[in-house]
Coordinates of C-alpha atoms and ligand atoms in Angstrom, one line a residue:
X1 CA 23.2 36.5 33.5
X2 CA 19.3 37.8 33.8
X3 CA 19.8 38.5 29.8
X4 CA 19.5 35.5 29.1
X5 CA 16.1 34.2 27.4
X6 CA 14.7 31.1 28.9
X7 CA 14.1 30.4 24.8
X8 CA 17.6 30.4 24.7
X9 CA 18.7 29.0 27.8
X10 CA 16.8 25.8 27.4
X11 CA 18.3 25.4 24.2
X12 CA 21.5 26.1 25.2
X13 CA 21.4 23.7 28.3
X14 CA 19.6 20.7 25.8
X15 CA 22.7 20.4 24.1
X16 CA 24.7 20.7 26.4
X17 CA 28.2 20.2 25.4
X18 CA 29.9 17.5 23.6
X19 CA 32.0 15.2 26.7
X20 CA 35.5 15.9 25.9
X21 CA 37.3 12.3 25.2
X22 CA 39.2 10.9 28.4
X23 CA 42.2 13.0 29.3
X24 CA 41.8 16.5 27.3
X25 CA 40.4 19.6 28.6
X26 CA 39.7 22.9 26.8
X27 CA 40.6 26.1 28.5
X28 CA 39.0 29.5 27.3
X29 CA 41.4 32.1 29.0
X30 CA 42.3 35.7 28.1
X31 CA 46.1 35.5 29.4
X32 CA 47.7 36.3 26.5
X33 CA 50.3 38.8 26.8
X34 CA 54.4 38.0 27.5
X35 CA 53.6 37.8 31.7
X36 CA 50.2 36.2 31.5
X37 CA 51.3 33.5 28.4
X38 CA 54.4 32.8 31.0
X39 CA 52.4 32.5 34.2
X40 CA 50.0 29.9 32.4
X41 CA 52.4 28.1 30.5
X42 CA 53.4 26.8 34.2
X43 CA 50.2 25.4 34.5
X44 CA 50.0 23.9 31.0
X45 CA 53.5 21.8 31.8
X46 CA 52.0 20.3 34.5
X47 CA 49.1 18.9 33.3
X48 CA 50.8 17.9 30.8
X49 CA 53.0 16.3 33.0
X50 CA 49.9 14.5 34.5
X51 CA 48.8 13.0 31.5
X52 CA 46.3 15.1 30.3
X53 CA 45.8 17.6 27.2
X54 CA 45.5 21.4 27.5
X55 CA 43.7 22.4 23.9
X56 CA 43.7 26.2 24.5
X57 CA 41.7 28.6 23.9
X58 CA 42.9 31.7 24.2
X59 CA 40.6 34.7 23.7
X60 CA 42.9 38.4 23.4
X61 CA 41.5 41.9 24.3
X62 CA 39.6 44.2 26.8
X63 CA 40.6 42.1 30.2
X64 CA 38.7 39.6 28.7
X65 CA 35.3 41.1 28.0
X66 CA 36.0 39.8 24.4
X67 CA 36.7 36.2 26.1
X68 CA 33.8 36.6 28.0
X69 CA 32.0 37.0 25.1
X70 CA 33.2 34.4 23.1
X71 CA 32.0 31.9 26.2
X72 CA 28.4 33.7 25.7
X73 CA 28.2 32.7 22.4
X74 CA 29.7 29.3 22.6
X75 CA 27.6 28.4 26.0
X76 CA 24.3 29.2 24.7
X77 CA 24.9 27.5 21.8
X78 CA 25.7 24.2 23.4
X79 CA 29.3 24.4 23.0
X80 CA 30.7 25.5 26.5
X81 CA 34.7 24.7 27.0
X82 CA 35.8 22.8 29.8
X83 CA 37.1 25.1 31.6
X84 CA 36.9 29.0 31.7
X85 CA 38.1 32.2 33.2
X86 CA 35.2 33.8 35.4
X87 CA 35.5 35.5 38.4
X88 CA 33.4 38.2 41.2
X89 CA 29.9 38.1 40.3
X90 CA 29.3 36.5 37.1
X91 CA 30.3 33.1 38.8
X92 CA 27.2 33.0 40.5
X93 CA 25.5 34.5 37.3
X94 CA 26.6 31.2 35.0
X95 CA 25.9 29.4 38.3
X96 CA 22.6 29.9 38.6
X97 CA 21.6 29.2 35.6
X98 CA 23.1 25.4 35.9
X99 CA 25.7 25.7 33.7
X100 CA 28.5 24.9 36.1
X101 CA 29.7 21.5 37.2
X102 CA 30.3 21.4 41.0
X103 CA 34.2 20.7 42.4
X104 CA 32.9 20.0 45.9
X105 CA 35.0 16.3 45.9
X106 CA 38.8 18.5 45.1
X107 CA 37.3 21.0 47.7
X108 CA 37.3 18.8 50.1
X109 CA 39.8 16.6 49.7
X110 CA 42.5 19.4 49.6
X111 CA 40.2 21.5 52.0
X112 CA 39.8 24.4 50.5
X113 CA 37.6 25.9 53.3
X114 CA 40.7 25.9 55.7
X115 CA 43.4 27.3 52.7
X116 CA 41.4 30.0 51.2
X117 CA 40.3 33.0 53.3
X118 CA 36.2 33.4 53.3
X119 CA 36.3 36.9 51.5
X120 CA 37.8 35.2 48.3
X121 CA 35.8 31.7 48.8
X122 CA 32.3 33.0 48.9
X123 CA 32.8 34.6 45.5
X124 CA 33.6 30.4 44.4
X125 CA 30.2 29.0 45.7
X126 CA 27.0 28.6 44.5
X127 CA 24.1 27.5 46.7
X128 CA 26.9 26.3 49.4
X129 CA 28.7 24.4 46.8
X130 CA 32.7 24.7 45.0
X131 CA 31.9 25.8 40.7
X132 CA 35.5 27.4 41.2
X133 CA 39.0 27.5 41.9
X134 CA 40.5 30.5 42.8
X135 CA 44.4 31.4 41.4
X136 CA 45.3 34.5 43.1
X137 CA 45.0 37.9 44.7
X138 CA 46.0 40.9 41.9
X139 CA 45.9 44.5 44.3
X140 CA 44.4 46.7 41.3
X141 CA 45.6 50.4 43.5
X142 CA 49.1 50.5 42.3
X143 CA 51.2 52.6 40.9
X144 CA 54.2 51.5 38.3
X145 CA 56.9 53.8 37.4
X146 CA 59.7 53.6 35.8
X147 CA 63.4 54.6 38.0
X148 CA 64.9 55.9 35.6
X149 CA 62.7 58.2 34.1
X150 CA 61.6 59.3 37.8
X151 CA 65.3 60.0 38.9
X152 CA 66.2 61.8 35.5
X153 CA 63.7 64.4 36.5
X154 CA 64.5 64.4 39.6
X155 CA 61.0 63.2 41.2
X156 CA 60.1 61.4 43.8
X157 CA 57.1 58.3 43.3
X158 CA 53.9 60.9 44.1
X159 CA 51.6 59.8 47.2
X160 CA 49.0 61.4 47.4
X161 CA 47.1 63.1 44.2
X162 CA 48.4 66.4 44.4
X163 CA 51.9 65.3 44.7
X164 CA 50.7 63.5 41.6
X165 CA 49.6 66.3 39.8
X166 CA 53.1 68.4 41.1
X167 CA 55.0 65.0 39.7
X168 CA 53.6 65.1 36.6
X169 CA 53.7 69.0 35.6
X170 CA 57.3 68.7 36.1
X171 CA 57.6 65.0 34.3
X172 CA 55.6 66.7 31.0
X173 CA 57.7 69.3 31.3
X174 CA 60.8 67.5 30.8
X175 CA 59.6 65.3 27.3
X176 CA 58.4 62.2 28.9
X177 CA 54.4 60.9 29.2
X178 CA 53.8 61.1 32.9
X179 CA 50.6 58.4 32.7
X180 CA 50.7 55.9 30.7
X181 CA 47.0 55.0 29.8
X182 CA 45.6 52.8 26.9
X183 CA 41.9 54.6 25.8
X184 CA 40.5 50.9 26.4
X185 CA 36.9 51.5 28.6
X186 CA 38.3 48.8 31.0
X187 CA 41.8 51.2 31.6
X188 CA 40.1 54.1 31.9
X189 CA 37.5 52.7 34.4
X190 CA 40.4 51.1 36.8
X191 CA 41.8 54.9 36.6
X192 CA 38.8 56.2 37.4
X193 CA 38.4 53.5 40.2
X194 CA 41.7 54.3 41.8
X195 CA 40.9 57.8 41.7
X196 CA 37.4 57.3 43.6
X197 CA 38.8 55.0 46.1
X198 CA 41.2 57.9 47.2
X199 CA 38.6 60.5 46.4
X200 CA 35.8 58.9 48.4
X201 CA 37.5 56.6 50.9
X202 CA 36.3 53.4 51.2
X203 CA 33.3 53.4 53.4
X204 CA 32.0 56.3 51.1
X205 CA 32.7 53.9 47.9
X206 CA 31.1 50.6 49.2
X207 CA 27.9 52.8 49.7
X208 CA 28.2 53.6 46.4
X209 CA 29.7 50.8 44.7
X210 CA 28.8 48.0 46.6
X211 CA 25.5 48.6 48.8
X212 CA 24.7 50.9 45.7
X213 CA 23.1 53.5 47.2
X214 CA 21.7 56.0 45.1
X215 CA 23.0 59.0 46.9
X216 CA 26.4 58.2 47.5
X217 CA 25.9 57.4 43.7
X218 CA 25.4 61.5 42.9
X219 CA 27.6 62.9 46.2
X220 CA 29.6 65.6 46.1
X221 CA 32.9 63.5 46.5
X222 CA 31.3 61.2 43.5
X223 CA 31.8 65.0 41.7
X224 CA 35.2 65.6 42.3
X225 CA 36.4 61.9 41.6
X226 CA 34.9 62.6 37.9
X227 CA 36.5 66.4 38.3
X228 CA 40.4 64.8 39.3
X229 CA 39.8 62.0 36.9
X230 CA 38.9 64.7 34.0
X231 CA 42.2 66.1 34.9
X232 CA 44.6 63.9 34.7
X233 CA 43.7 63.7 31.1
X234 CA 46.3 66.4 30.4
X235 CA 49.4 63.9 31.1
X236 CA 48.1 61.0 28.7
X237 CA 49.2 60.8 25.1
X238 CA 47.8 61.6 22.1
X239 CA 48.4 58.1 20.7
X240 CA 46.4 56.5 23.6
X241 CA 43.4 55.3 21.5
X242 CA 42.7 51.4 20.9
X243 CA 46.6 50.6 22.7
X244 CA 46.0 47.5 25.0
X245 CA 47.0 47.2 28.8
X246 CA 50.4 45.4 27.5
X247 CA 51.7 47.7 25.0
X248 CA 50.9 50.6 27.7
X249 CA 52.9 49.3 30.4
X250 CA 56.1 48.9 27.6
X251 CA 55.9 52.4 27.6
X252 CA 57.2 52.8 31.4
X253 CA 59.1 49.7 30.4
X254 CA 60.8 51.4 27.7
X255 CA 61.2 54.9 29.9
X256 CA 58.9 56.5 27.6
X257 CA 56.5 57.4 29.6
X258 CA 57.4 58.1 33.1
X259 CA 53.5 55.9 35.0
X260 CA 51.0 53.5 35.0
X261 CA 48.0 53.1 37.3
X262 CA 47.2 49.3 37.0
X263 CA 46.7 46.1 38.8
X264 CA 49.8 44.3 39.8
X265 CA 49.1 42.2 36.2
X266 CA 51.1 45.2 35.0
X267 CA 54.7 43.7 37.7
X268 CA 54.1 40.3 35.3
X269 CA 54.8 42.8 31.8
X270 CA 57.9 44.2 33.9
X271 CA 59.4 40.7 34.6
X272 CA 58.6 38.5 31.6
X273 CA 60.8 42.0 30.3
X274 CA 63.7 41.0 32.4
X275 CA 63.4 44.1 34.6
X276 CA 64.1 43.9 38.0
X277 CA 61.4 45.2 41.2
X278 CA 62.9 48.2 43.6
X279 CA 65.9 48.8 40.7
X280 CA 64.8 49.4 37.1
X281 CA 60.9 49.8 38.0
X282 CA 59.1 50.7 41.4
X283 CA 55.3 50.1 43.0
X284 CA 53.4 52.5 45.0
X285 CA 50.0 52.2 46.2
X286 CA 48.4 54.3 44.0
X287 CA 47.8 58.1 45.3
X288 CA 46.1 58.4 48.2
X289 CA 44.9 54.7 48.7
X290 CA 47.6 53.3 50.9
X291 CA 45.5 51.6 53.2
X292 CA 43.1 50.3 51.2
X293 CA 43.5 46.9 49.4
X294 CA 41.0 46.8 45.7
X295 CA 41.3 43.3 45.2
X296 CA 40.6 41.1 41.8
X297 CA 40.4 37.3 42.2
X298 CA 41.1 35.0 39.2
X299 CA 39.1 31.5 38.6
X300 CA 38.1 28.6 36.4
X301 CA 34.5 27.7 36.3
X302 CA 34.4 23.9 34.8
X303 CA 31.1 23.3 32.3
X304 CA 29.3 20.7 32.9
X305 CA 29.3 18.4 29.8
X306 CA 27.5 15.2 28.4
X307 CA 28.7 13.3 31.5
X308 CA 26.8 14.1 34.6
X309 CA 31.0 14.0 36.5
X310 CA 33.1 16.3 36.2
X311 CA 35.8 14.6 34.1
X312 CA 39.2 13.3 35.4
X313 CA 40.9 16.0 33.9
X314 CA 38.7 19.3 34.7
X315 CA 39.2 17.6 38.5
X316 CA 43.0 17.5 37.6
X317 CA 43.0 21.2 36.4
X318 CA 41.0 21.8 39.6
X319 CA 44.2 20.0 41.9
X320 CA 46.4 21.6 39.9
X321 CA 45.8 25.4 40.4
X322 CA 45.9 25.1 44.6
X323 CA 48.9 23.0 44.7
X324 CA 51.5 24.9 46.8
X325 CA 54.4 24.6 43.6
X326 CA 52.0 26.1 41.2
X327 CA 50.8 28.8 43.5
X328 CA 54.4 30.1 44.3
X329 CA 55.2 29.4 40.2
X330 CA 52.3 31.4 38.7
X331 CA 52.1 33.9 41.2
X332 CA 56.2 34.6 41.2
X333 CA 55.2 35.3 37.5
X334 CA 51.9 36.8 37.3
X335 CA 52.2 39.7 40.2
X336 CA 49.7 38.4 42.5
X337 CA 49.8 36.9 45.3
X338 CA 48.8 33.1 46.1
X339 CA 45.1 32.8 47.4
X340 CA 46.7 29.9 50.2
X341 CA 47.4 31.0 53.4
X342 CA 50.0 28.7 54.0
X343 CA 52.5 29.3 50.8
X344 CA 55.8 30.9 52.7
X345 CA 56.7 34.4 50.5
X346 CA 60.4 34.2 50.5
X347 CA 61.5 34.3 47.2
X348 CA 59.0 36.5 46.3
X349 CA 59.9 40.2 45.1
X350 CA 59.0 43.7 47.5
X351 CA 56.3 44.9 45.3
X352 CA 54.3 41.2 45.9
X353 CA 56.0 41.2 49.9
X354 CA 54.2 44.6 50.4
X355 CA 51.1 43.7 48.6
X356 CA 51.0 40.5 51.1
X357 CA 51.1 43.2 54.2
X358 CA 48.6 45.8 52.6
X359 CA 46.0 43.0 52.1
X360 CA 46.2 41.8 55.6
X361 CA 46.4 45.3 57.2
X362 CA 43.5 46.0 54.8
X363 CA 41.4 42.8 56.4
X364 CA 42.4 44.0 59.3
X365 CA 40.7 47.4 59.4
X366 CA 38.2 47.1 56.7
X367 CA 39.3 48.3 53.8
X368 CA 39.1 45.7 51.7
X369 CA 37.5 46.5 49.0
X370 CA 35.8 44.6 45.6
X371 CA 37.4 45.7 42.2
X372 CA 34.8 47.7 40.6
X373 CA 36.7 47.6 37.5
X374 CA 37.6 44.2 37.1
X375 CA 34.2 42.7 37.5
X376 CA 34.7 41.8 41.6
X377 CA 31.7 44.2 42.7
X378 CA 29.0 44.7 39.9
X379 CA 27.5 42.3 38.3
X380 CA 28.2 42.2 33.7
X381 CA 25.0 44.0 33.0
X382 CA 26.8 46.9 35.2
X383 CA 30.0 46.6 34.3
X384 CA 29.5 47.1 30.7
X385 CA 26.8 50.0 31.1
X386 CA 29.9 51.8 33.4
X387 CA 32.7 51.4 30.9
X388 CA 30.8 53.4 28.8
X389 CA 29.4 56.2 30.7
X390 CA 32.8 56.2 32.4
X391 CA 34.9 56.0 29.0
X392 CA 32.2 59.1 27.4
X393 CA 33.0 61.5 30.2
X394 CA 36.8 60.9 29.9
X395 CA 36.8 61.3 26.0
X396 CA 34.4 64.0 25.5
X397 CA 34.7 67.3 27.6
X398 CA 31.8 68.6 26.9
X399 CA 30.0 65.4 28.7
X400 CA 28.4 67.3 31.3
X401 CA 29.6 66.3 35.1
X402 CA 25.7 66.1 36.8
X403 CA 24.7 64.1 33.8
X404 CA 27.3 61.5 33.8
X405 CA 26.7 61.6 37.3
X406 CA 23.0 60.0 36.6
X407 CA 24.0 57.8 34.1
X408 CA 26.8 56.1 37.1
X409 CA 23.8 56.0 39.3
X410 CA 21.9 54.2 36.6
X411 CA 25.2 52.0 35.4
X412 CA 25.7 50.9 38.7
X413 CA 21.5 49.9 39.6
X414 CA 21.3 48.4 36.2
X415 CA 22.0 45.2 38.0
X416 CA 18.8 45.1 39.7
X417 CA 16.6 45.1 36.9
Ligands
BGC501 C1 42.7 39.6 35.3 C2 44.3 39.6 35.3 C3 44.5 39.3 34.1 C4 44.0 41.2 33.5 C5 44.7 41.9 31.8 C6 42.2 40.9 35.0 O1 40.7 41.0 34.6 O2 42.3 39.6 36.5 O3 44.6 38.1 35.1 O4 46.0 39.5 33.9 O5 43.0 41.6 33.5 O6 44.6 41.0 31.0

């Protein structure tokens, strides 16, 4: 949030939101695809049953970029919603500016410190106070495949990058789109991230993107990552410009494309379309990343309103999100795994079971990585700059690799400005 001038900030805070009356809560989020809407509907229903009114402010598009832009405008004009979907380091940015209300009392009552892994709760606190409530843990490094298409072509899902290229070649020859990708910067950066994980390995990836080490950001491994990334383009289709992620997943669901590399919210789309894991679609770790877990945690924050206290509706919302029944229901349809460590995984499908095992394994072997493309690793300024560099490189074969590496370094370091 270093981009808010003090004047604008003072204006925003001085005219801070109108209190919502009594039992209603306005919620700004970007869960609008089939699978996402199904998942969040559970929460709306639960709020209703508790006697609260959920006023929906859903802003579709670009994995939250449009929603966050809208939120900034609303917050700066003194009219923030009561709750909003914000995650990762951005929680700190908003919190440090004084916009967010503490939910410590709910956290204490529900014993969040015992329920939520430390790696997660660190994101949720500002100056030691809880200001955000987590929903889930999404794994970003997945490859989704249409089982029937792979069968018809006679190939197995690729486990390494080399296998990916040989499989993709065969799929292309058989007349299918090998890799479904929507040409939006965040989707391209998701693909870039998964290749970087495989090529650089966890330590080098961490050094580059989390420690923001200048040499790692321009290393030979970064060059190789960019080369592999560019090589993948020939396996995407020409209709990708502007296509959103769920329409892109539909290409795999409908058997037009064979594979998509995307976080496990994609599973929500397969399920919403009535497809079954292991039978209709397959989930495999993104090639070369079986030991790693790129994590992405969804959370809601609560905005201070006219009243000095969090409202009853805000508190109820915070409480319901960590309710064990909601944790099960929501994550079953969202594609993620519960964020509470005590939820029984019986009844979750093989993809979710694998995800939980992968999470525990990665935590034990230091292979948990904050997602670069999903606002978990870098702040907003860096994120926007990085999307731009990656997208430009992917879409224009004339863009030079050395220049791109310098721009990647500048984008990642932008956070420090
Ligand atoms: C969010 C997911 C969401 C996806 C696509 C991600 O950044 O964490 O919850 O489903 O964007 O909208």
